[in-house]
Coordinates of C-alpha atoms in Angstrom, one line a residue:
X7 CA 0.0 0.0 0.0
X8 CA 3.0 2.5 0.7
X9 CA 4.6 1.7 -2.5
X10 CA 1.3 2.3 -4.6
X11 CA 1.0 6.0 -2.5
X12 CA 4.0 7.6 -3.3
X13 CA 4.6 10.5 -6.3
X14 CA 8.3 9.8 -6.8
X15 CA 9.2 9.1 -10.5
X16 CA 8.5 10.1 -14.0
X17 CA 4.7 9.7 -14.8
X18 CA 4.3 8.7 -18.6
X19 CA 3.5 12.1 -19.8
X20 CA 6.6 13.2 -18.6
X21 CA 8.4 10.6 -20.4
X22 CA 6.7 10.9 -23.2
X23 CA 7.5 14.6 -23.1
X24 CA 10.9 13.5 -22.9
X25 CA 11.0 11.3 -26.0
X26 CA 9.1 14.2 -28.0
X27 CA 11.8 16.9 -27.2
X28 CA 14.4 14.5 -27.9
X29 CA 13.1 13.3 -31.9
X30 CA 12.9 16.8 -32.3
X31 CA 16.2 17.5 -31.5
X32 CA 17.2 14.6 -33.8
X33 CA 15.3 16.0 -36.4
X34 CA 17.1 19.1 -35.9
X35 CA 20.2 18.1 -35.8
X36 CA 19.7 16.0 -39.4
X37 CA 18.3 18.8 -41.2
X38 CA 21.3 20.8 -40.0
X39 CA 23.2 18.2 -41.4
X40 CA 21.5 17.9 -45.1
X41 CA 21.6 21.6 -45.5
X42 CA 25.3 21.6 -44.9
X43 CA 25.7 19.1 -47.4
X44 CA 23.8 20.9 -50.0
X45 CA 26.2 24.0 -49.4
X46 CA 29.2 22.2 -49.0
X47 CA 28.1 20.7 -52.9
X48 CA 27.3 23.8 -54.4
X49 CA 30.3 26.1 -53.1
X50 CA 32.2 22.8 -54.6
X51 CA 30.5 23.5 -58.0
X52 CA 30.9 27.0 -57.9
X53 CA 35.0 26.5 -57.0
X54 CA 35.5 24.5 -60.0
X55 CA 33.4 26.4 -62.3
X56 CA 35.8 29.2 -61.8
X57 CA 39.2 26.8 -61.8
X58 CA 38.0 25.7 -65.3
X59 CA 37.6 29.4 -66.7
X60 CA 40.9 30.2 -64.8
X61 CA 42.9 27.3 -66.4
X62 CA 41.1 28.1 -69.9
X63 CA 42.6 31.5 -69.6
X64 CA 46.5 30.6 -68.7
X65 CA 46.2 28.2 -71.2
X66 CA 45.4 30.6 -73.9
X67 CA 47.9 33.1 -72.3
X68 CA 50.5 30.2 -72.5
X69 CA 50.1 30.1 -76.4
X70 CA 50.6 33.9 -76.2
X71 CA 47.4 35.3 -77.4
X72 CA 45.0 37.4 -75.9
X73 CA 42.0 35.3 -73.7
X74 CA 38.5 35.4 -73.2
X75 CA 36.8 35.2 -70.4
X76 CA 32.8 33.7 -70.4
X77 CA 30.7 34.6 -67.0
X78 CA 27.8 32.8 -66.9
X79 CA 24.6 34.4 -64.6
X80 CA 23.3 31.0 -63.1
X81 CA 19.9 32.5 -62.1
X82 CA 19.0 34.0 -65.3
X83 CA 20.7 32.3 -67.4
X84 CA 22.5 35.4 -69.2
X85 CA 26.1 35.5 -70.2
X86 CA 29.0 37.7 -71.5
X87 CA 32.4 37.4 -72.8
X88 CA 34.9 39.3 -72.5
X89 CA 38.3 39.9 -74.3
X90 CA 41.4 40.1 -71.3
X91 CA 44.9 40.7 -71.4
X92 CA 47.0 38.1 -69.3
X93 CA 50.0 39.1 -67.5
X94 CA 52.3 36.8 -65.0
X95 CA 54.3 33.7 -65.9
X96 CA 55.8 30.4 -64.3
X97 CA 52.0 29.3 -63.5
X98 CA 50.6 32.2 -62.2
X99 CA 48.5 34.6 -64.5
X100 CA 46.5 37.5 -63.5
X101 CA 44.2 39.0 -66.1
X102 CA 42.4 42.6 -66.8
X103 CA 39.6 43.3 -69.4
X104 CA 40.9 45.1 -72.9
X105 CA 39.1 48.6 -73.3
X106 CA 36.8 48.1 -76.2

């Protein structure tokens, strides 16, 4: 009879409580996770998409021509291109756009 009278412990709508808050947090947390994922991949695309116009231009420069440069608006879809003049050597070019 004593046992069945006392109030110390978790009643089951704490517990449940408990289990709630803690999904939640799980849930959290992976979201968190995803969305860092997703801007760890596009910052990745983005890196290399400006590597490959970077490389395209030394490479011209290395035949010793002038180089173009294409930037490409990836919300709207709208590009230009524009003529540069490379300067540098051994490997390392920088470039400036040619007055028109």
């Amino acid at each position: 009879m004593r046992k069945l009278r006392e109030n110390r412990g978790e009643t089951l709508v704490e517990t449940f409580a408990a289990i709630v808050v803690a999904t939640l947090s799980v849930a959290l947390l992976f979201g968190g996770i995803v969305a860092s994922g997703r801007i760890e991949a596009d910052a990745k695309r983005v890196d290399e998409a400006h590597y490959d116009a970077f490389s395209e231009a030394e490479e011209q420069a290395a035949a010793g021509t002038g180089a173009t440069v294409t930037i490409v608006n990836q919300g709207n879809g709208a590009s230009d291109t524009l003529s540069v003049e490379l300067h540098g050597g051994a490997g390392i070019y920088s470039y400036k756009k040619v007055a028109p």
